């Protein structure tokens, strides 16, 4: 039987670091909400069968009417409410999956994914069941000690900055979430950490792109405008 691949797109965050009235995933760049761009990529992708859109309880109608229906995102099978933390929203997305073999978990605040990134992610997840996209760090990274001094400097060629999508075999990520939810999750900032901590499975790193930024603070909007203008010219 053909395997089923689901994208879980996260749009339930408050965007506190953006300091805007409208949550950042709904801010418009080049006439479309930021959330539109990643949904467009998943909708058009030959790899993706369905999309679960996770948003705030108060934004479900908006997402259904102004995003899913308006842009005919027919692969969106359900729009559901997320939770307080990102990992709570991911968990709600996982619970909403039906007969899924692989999940692509993606930040709705990352508009610049491409079909090539999805292809690399799918090839990567087939190796062990867990794959994250990221890019080798262009900066030297230092870990601070508790007093604000340099604790250590990892060798740069081993340092990657991590993006989304993060791609998993459904059973693996679901079991890892069930297991970690009984513990302290306060240090969990991405999906791979859940698998790293709760299973012996190695997570494959594949290249995303340096364009695949997360819109987090106001200056990211300026960068996104420039990237989009460039993409539109291509
Ligand atoms: N409870 C949450 C928190 C985050 N997200 C989503 O996860 C992605 C990455 O999170 P981040 O950039 O940290 O978004 P926010 O939590 O909205 O930002 P902030 O931390 O500045 O409040 C975003 O698409 C965001 O909407 C989510 O679905 N549910
Ligand atoms: C998952 C993530 O986008 C990978 O870079 C990131 O860790 C999300 O972190 P945030 O604290 O929600 O910005």
CSV table of C-alpha atoms and ligand atoms in Angstrom, one decimal:
chain,number,residue,atom,x,y,z
A,1,UNK,CA,0.0,0.0,0.0
A,2,UNK,CA,1.2,3.5,-0.7
A,3,UNK,CA,2.6,5.3,2.3
A,4,UNK,CA,0.8,8.3,3.7
A,5,UNK,CA,2.7,11.5,4.4
A,6,UNK,CA,1.2,14.3,6.5
A,7,UNK,CA,2.4,17.8,7.1
A,8,UNK,CA,1.7,19.3,10.5
A,9,UNK,CA,1.9,23.1,10.2
A,10,UNK,CA,2.1,25.0,13.4
A,11,UNK,CA,0.4,28.4,13.7
A,12,UNK,CA,-0.7,28.6,17.3
A,13,UNK,CA,2.1,30.7,18.7
A,14,UNK,CA,1.6,34.2,20.2
A,15,UNK,CA,4.7,35.7,18.5
A,16,UNK,CA,5.7,37.6,21.6
A,17,UNK,CA,9.1,38.5,20.2
A,18,UNK,CA,7.5,40.2,17.2
A,19,UNK,CA,5.7,42.7,19.4
A,20,UNK,CA,2.8,43.1,16.9
A,21,UNK,CA,-0.9,43.2,17.5
A,22,UNK,CA,-1.5,40.5,14.8
A,23,UNK,CA,0.3,37.2,15.5
A,24,UNK,CA,3.3,37.0,13.2
A,25,UNK,CA,2.1,34.0,11.1
A,26,UNK,CA,-0.9,36.2,10.0
A,27,UNK,CA,1.1,39.3,9.1
A,28,UNK,CA,1.3,39.9,5.4
A,29,UNK,CA,4.4,40.0,3.2
A,30,UNK,CA,3.9,40.7,-0.5
A,31,UNK,CA,0.1,40.5,-0.1
A,32,UNK,CA,-0.2,37.1,1.6
A,33,UNK,CA,-0.1,36.0,5.2
A,34,UNK,CA,3.3,34.5,6.2
A,35,UNK,CA,1.4,31.2,6.9
A,36,UNK,CA,0.3,31.1,3.2
A,37,UNK,CA,3.7,30.5,1.9
A,38,UNK,CA,4.6,27.2,3.6
A,39,UNK,CA,1.0,25.9,3.1
A,40,UNK,CA,1.4,26.7,-0.6
A,41,UNK,CA,4.6,24.6,-0.7
A,42,UNK,CA,2.9,21.6,1.0
A,43,UNK,CA,-0.2,21.9,-1.1
A,44,UNK,CA,1.8,21.9,-4.3
A,45,UNK,CA,4.2,19.2,-3.2
A,46,UNK,CA,3.9,15.7,-4.9
A,47,UNK,CA,5.1,14.2,-1.6
A,48,UNK,CA,2.5,15.4,0.8
A,49,UNK,CA,-0.9,13.7,1.1
A,50,UNK,CA,-2.6,15.9,3.7
A,51,UNK,CA,-2.0,18.9,6.0
A,52,UNK,CA,-3.0,19.4,9.6
A,53,UNK,CA,-3.1,23.0,10.4
A,54,UNK,CA,-2.7,23.8,14.1
A,55,UNK,CA,-3.7,27.3,15.3
A,56,UNK,CA,-5.1,29.2,18.3
A,57,UNK,CA,-8.7,28.3,19.3
A,58,UNK,CA,-9.8,31.8,18.4
A,59,UNK,CA,-8.2,31.7,15.0
A,60,UNK,CA,-9.7,28.4,13.7
A,61,UNK,CA,-12.6,30.2,11.8
A,62,UNK,CA,-10.2,32.8,10.3
A,63,UNK,CA,-7.8,30.0,9.1
A,64,UNK,CA,-10.7,28.0,7.6
A,65,UNK,CA,-12.2,31.0,5.8
A,66,UNK,CA,-9.4,33.4,5.1
A,67,UNK,CA,-6.6,30.9,4.4
A,68,UNK,CA,-7.8,27.4,3.6
A,69,UNK,CA,-10.9,28.3,1.6
A,70,UNK,CA,-9.6,31.5,0.1
A,71,UNK,CA,-6.5,29.9,-1.3
A,72,UNK,CA,-8.1,26.5,-2.0
A,73,UNK,CA,-5.7,24.6,0.2
A,74,UNK,CA,-7.6,21.3,-0.5
A,75,UNK,CA,-5.0,19.2,1.3
A,76,UNK,CA,-5.8,20.7,4.6
A,77,UNK,CA,-7.9,17.9,6.2
A,78,UNK,CA,-8.5,19.6,9.5
A,79,UNK,CA,-7.8,22.9,11.4
A,80,UNK,CA,-7.3,22.3,15.1
A,81,UNK,CA,-6.5,24.1,18.3
A,82,UNK,CA,-2.9,23.9,19.5
A,83,UNK,CA,-1.6,24.2,23.1
A,84,UNK,CA,0.3,26.5,25.3
A,85,UNK,CA,3.8,25.5,24.2
A,86,UNK,CA,5.0,24.5,20.7
A,87,UNK,CA,5.4,20.9,21.8
A,88,UNK,CA,1.8,20.9,23.0
A,89,UNK,CA,0.7,22.1,19.6
A,90,UNK,CA,2.8,19.4,17.9
A,91,UNK,CA,1.2,16.8,20.2
A,92,UNK,CA,-2.3,17.9,19.2
A,93,UNK,CA,-1.2,17.7,15.5
A,94,UNK,CA,0.1,14.1,16.1
A,95,UNK,CA,-3.2,13.1,17.8
A,96,UNK,CA,-5.1,14.4,14.7
A,97,UNK,CA,-3.2,12.2,12.2
A,98,UNK,CA,-5.0,9.3,10.7
A,99,UNK,CA,-3.1,6.3,9.2
A,100,UNK,CA,0.0,8.4,8.7
A,101,UNK,CA,3.4,6.8,8.0
A,102,UNK,CA,5.6,9.9,8.0
A,103,UNK,CA,5.0,13.4,9.4
A,104,UNK,CA,6.7,16.7,8.4
A,105,UNK,CA,6.4,19.0,11.4
A,106,UNK,CA,6.8,22.6,10.3
A,107,UNK,CA,6.7,26.1,11.8
A,108,UNK,CA,4.1,28.2,10.0
A,109,UNK,CA,6.4,31.1,10.7
A,110,UNK,CA,9.0,29.7,8.2
A,111,UNK,CA,7.7,30.7,4.8
A,112,UNK,CA,10.7,29.7,2.6
A,113,UNK,CA,10.6,26.0,2.3
A,114,UNK,CA,10.9,24.4,-1.1
A,115,UNK,CA,10.1,21.1,-2.8
A,116,UNK,CA,13.9,20.3,-2.8
A,117,UNK,CA,14.0,20.7,1.0
A,118,UNK,CA,11.0,18.3,1.4
A,119,UNK,CA,12.7,15.8,-0.9
A,120,UNK,CA,15.9,15.9,1.1
A,121,UNK,CA,13.8,15.5,4.3
A,122,UNK,CA,12.0,12.5,3.0
A,123,UNK,CA,15.2,10.8,1.8
A,124,UNK,CA,16.7,11.5,5.3
A,125,UNK,CA,13.8,10.1,7.3
A,126,UNK,CA,13.9,6.9,5.3
A,127,UNK,CA,17.3,6.1,6.9
A,128,UNK,CA,16.4,5.9,10.6
A,129,UNK,CA,12.9,7.3,11.0
A,130,UNK,CA,14.1,10.7,12.2
A,131,UNK,CA,15.5,13.7,10.2
A,132,UNK,CA,15.9,17.4,10.7
A,133,UNK,CA,16.8,20.1,8.3
A,134,UNK,CA,19.3,22.7,9.2
A,135,UNK,CA,22.4,24.5,7.9
A,136,UNK,CA,26.1,24.4,8.9
A,137,UNK,CA,26.7,27.4,11.2
A,138,UNK,CA,28.4,30.4,9.5
A,139,UNK,CA,29.3,31.9,12.8
A,140,UNK,CA,31.5,30.5,15.5
A,141,UNK,CA,29.3,29.3,18.4
A,142,UNK,CA,30.2,29.6,22.1
A,143,UNK,CA,28.5,28.0,25.0
A,144,UNK,CA,28.4,30.3,28.0
A,145,UNK,CA,28.9,29.2,31.6
A,146,UNK,CA,26.5,30.1,34.3
A,147,UNK,CA,28.4,33.3,35.1
A,148,UNK,CA,28.3,34.7,31.6
A,149,UNK,CA,31.8,33.7,30.6
A,150,UNK,CA,32.7,31.5,27.7
A,151,UNK,CA,32.3,27.9,28.8
A,152,UNK,CA,33.5,26.2,25.6
A,153,UNK,CA,33.7,26.6,21.9
A,154,UNK,CA,32.5,23.6,19.8
A,155,UNK,CA,34.4,22.9,16.6
A,156,UNK,CA,32.4,24.9,14.0
A,157,UNK,CA,32.3,22.2,11.4
A,158,UNK,CA,30.1,20.2,13.9
A,159,UNK,CA,27.7,23.0,14.5
A,160,UNK,CA,24.4,23.2,12.6
A,161,UNK,CA,21.6,25.7,13.2
A,162,UNK,CA,18.3,23.8,13.1
A,163,UNK,CA,15.2,24.6,11.0
A,164,UNK,CA,12.0,22.9,10.2
A,165,UNK,CA,10.5,20.8,8.7
A,166,UNK,CA,11.5,18.0,11.0
A,167,UNK,CA,10.5,14.6,9.7
A,168,UNK,CA,9.7,11.4,11.5
A,169,UNK,CA,8.2,8.0,11.2
A,170,UNK,CA,4.8,8.6,12.8
A,171,UNK,CA,5.0,5.7,15.3
A,172,UNK,CA,8.4,6.9,16.5
A,173,UNK,CA,7.5,10.5,17.2
A,174,UNK,CA,4.1,9.6,18.7
A,175,UNK,CA,5.7,7.2,21.1
A,176,UNK,CA,8.5,9.6,22.0
A,177,UNK,CA,5.9,12.3,22.7
A,178,UNK,CA,3.7,10.0,24.9
A,179,UNK,CA,6.8,9.1,26.9
A,180,UNK,CA,8.3,12.6,27.3
A,181,UNK,CA,5.0,14.2,28.3
A,182,UNK,CA,5.2,12.5,31.7
A,183,UNK,CA,8.5,14.4,32.3
A,184,UNK,CA,9.8,18.0,32.5
A,185,UNK,CA,9.6,19.4,29.0
A,186,UNK,CA,10.7,22.9,29.8
A,187,UNK,CA,14.0,22.6,27.8
A,188,UNK,CA,12.4,21.1,24.7
A,189,UNK,CA,12.7,23.6,21.8
A,190,UNK,CA,12.4,21.3,18.8
A,191,UNK,CA,10.9,18.0,17.8
A,192,UNK,CA,14.2,16.1,17.3
A,193,UNK,CA,15.0,16.6,21.0
A,194,UNK,CA,12.0,14.5,21.9
A,195,UNK,CA,13.3,11.6,19.8
A,196,UNK,CA,16.9,12.2,21.0
A,197,UNK,CA,15.8,11.9,24.6
A,198,UNK,CA,13.2,9.2,24.4
A,199,UNK,CA,14.6,6.7,21.9
A,200,UNK,CA,17.9,5.3,20.8
A,201,UNK,CA,17.2,6.4,17.2
A,202,UNK,CA,19.8,8.6,15.5
A,203,UNK,CA,18.5,11.8,13.8
A,204,UNK,CA,19.8,12.4,10.3
A,205,UNK,CA,20.8,16.0,9.5
A,206,UNK,CA,20.1,17.2,6.0
A,207,UNK,CA,20.5,20.7,4.4
A,208,UNK,CA,17.6,23.1,4.5
A,209,UNK,CA,18.6,26.4,3.1
A,210,UNK,CA,20.0,29.7,4.4
A,211,UNK,CA,16.8,31.3,3.1
A,212,UNK,CA,14.7,29.1,5.3
A,213,UNK,CA,14.5,31.6,8.2
A,214,UNK,CA,12.0,31.7,11.0
A,215,UNK,CA,10.2,35.0,11.2
A,216,UNK,CA,10.8,35.7,14.9
A,217,UNK,CA,11.7,39.4,15.4
A,218,UNK,CA,10.7,42.6,13.4
A,219,UNK,CA,13.9,42.7,11.4
A,220,UNK,CA,13.1,39.2,10.0
A,221,UNK,CA,10.2,40.8,8.1
A,222,UNK,CA,12.6,43.1,6.2
A,223,UNK,CA,14.8,40.1,5.3
A,224,UNK,CA,11.7,38.1,4.2
A,225,UNK,CA,10.5,40.9,1.9
A,226,UNK,CA,13.9,40.9,0.2
A,227,UNK,CA,13.9,37.1,-0.2
A,228,UNK,CA,10.4,37.1,-1.6
A,229,UNK,CA,11.1,39.8,-4.2
A,230,UNK,CA,14.1,37.7,-5.3
A,231,UNK,CA,12.1,34.5,-5.5
A,232,UNK,CA,9.3,36.2,-7.5
A,233,UNK,CA,11.9,37.4,-10.1
A,234,UNK,CA,13.2,33.8,-10.6
B,1,LIG,N1,2.2,27.1,21.6
B,1,LIG,C1,2.7,27.2,20.4
B,1,LIG,C2,3.9,28.0,20.2
B,1,LIG,C3,4.4,28.1,18.9
B,1,LIG,N2,3.8,27.5,17.8
B,1,LIG,C4,4.3,27.7,16.5
B,1,LIG,O1,5.6,27.2,16.4
B,1,LIG,C5,6.4,27.9,15.5
B,1,LIG,C6,7.7,28.4,16.0
B,1,LIG,O2,7.6,29.0,17.2
B,1,LIG,P1,8.1,30.5,17.6
B,1,LIG,O3,8.8,31.2,16.5
B,1,LIG,O4,8.7,30.4,18.9
B,1,LIG,O5,6.7,31.2,17.7
B,1,LIG,P2,6.0,31.9,18.9
B,1,LIG,O6,5.9,31.0,20.0
B,1,LIG,O7,4.7,32.4,18.3
B,1,LIG,O8,7.0,33.1,19.2
B,1,LIG,P3,7.4,33.8,20.6
B,1,LIG,O9,8.2,32.7,21.2
B,1,LIG,O10,8.1,35.0,20.2
B,1,LIG,O11,6.1,34.1,21.3
B,1,LIG,C7,5.5,29.1,15.0
B,1,LIG,O12,5.0,28.9,13.7
B,1,LIG,C8,4.4,29.2,16.1
B,1,LIG,O13,3.1,29.6,15.6
B,1,LIG,C9,2.6,26.8,18.0
B,1,LIG,O14,2.0,26.3,17.1
B,1,LIG,N3,2.1,26.7,19.3
B,2,LIG,C1,11.9,24.2,15.9
B,2,LIG,C2,12.8,25.4,15.7
B,2,LIG,O1,12.2,26.2,14.7
B,2,LIG,C3,14.1,25.0,15.2
B,2,LIG,O2,14.9,26.1,15.0
B,2,LIG,C4,12.9,26.3,16.9
B,2,LIG,O3,13.7,25.6,17.9
B,2,LIG,C5,11.7,26.8,17.5
B,2,LIG,O4,12.0,27.5,18.7
B,2,LIG,P1,11.2,28.7,19.2
B,2,LIG,O5,11.7,28.9,20.6
B,2,LIG,O6,9.8,28.2,19.1
B,2,LIG,O7,11.5,29.9,18.3
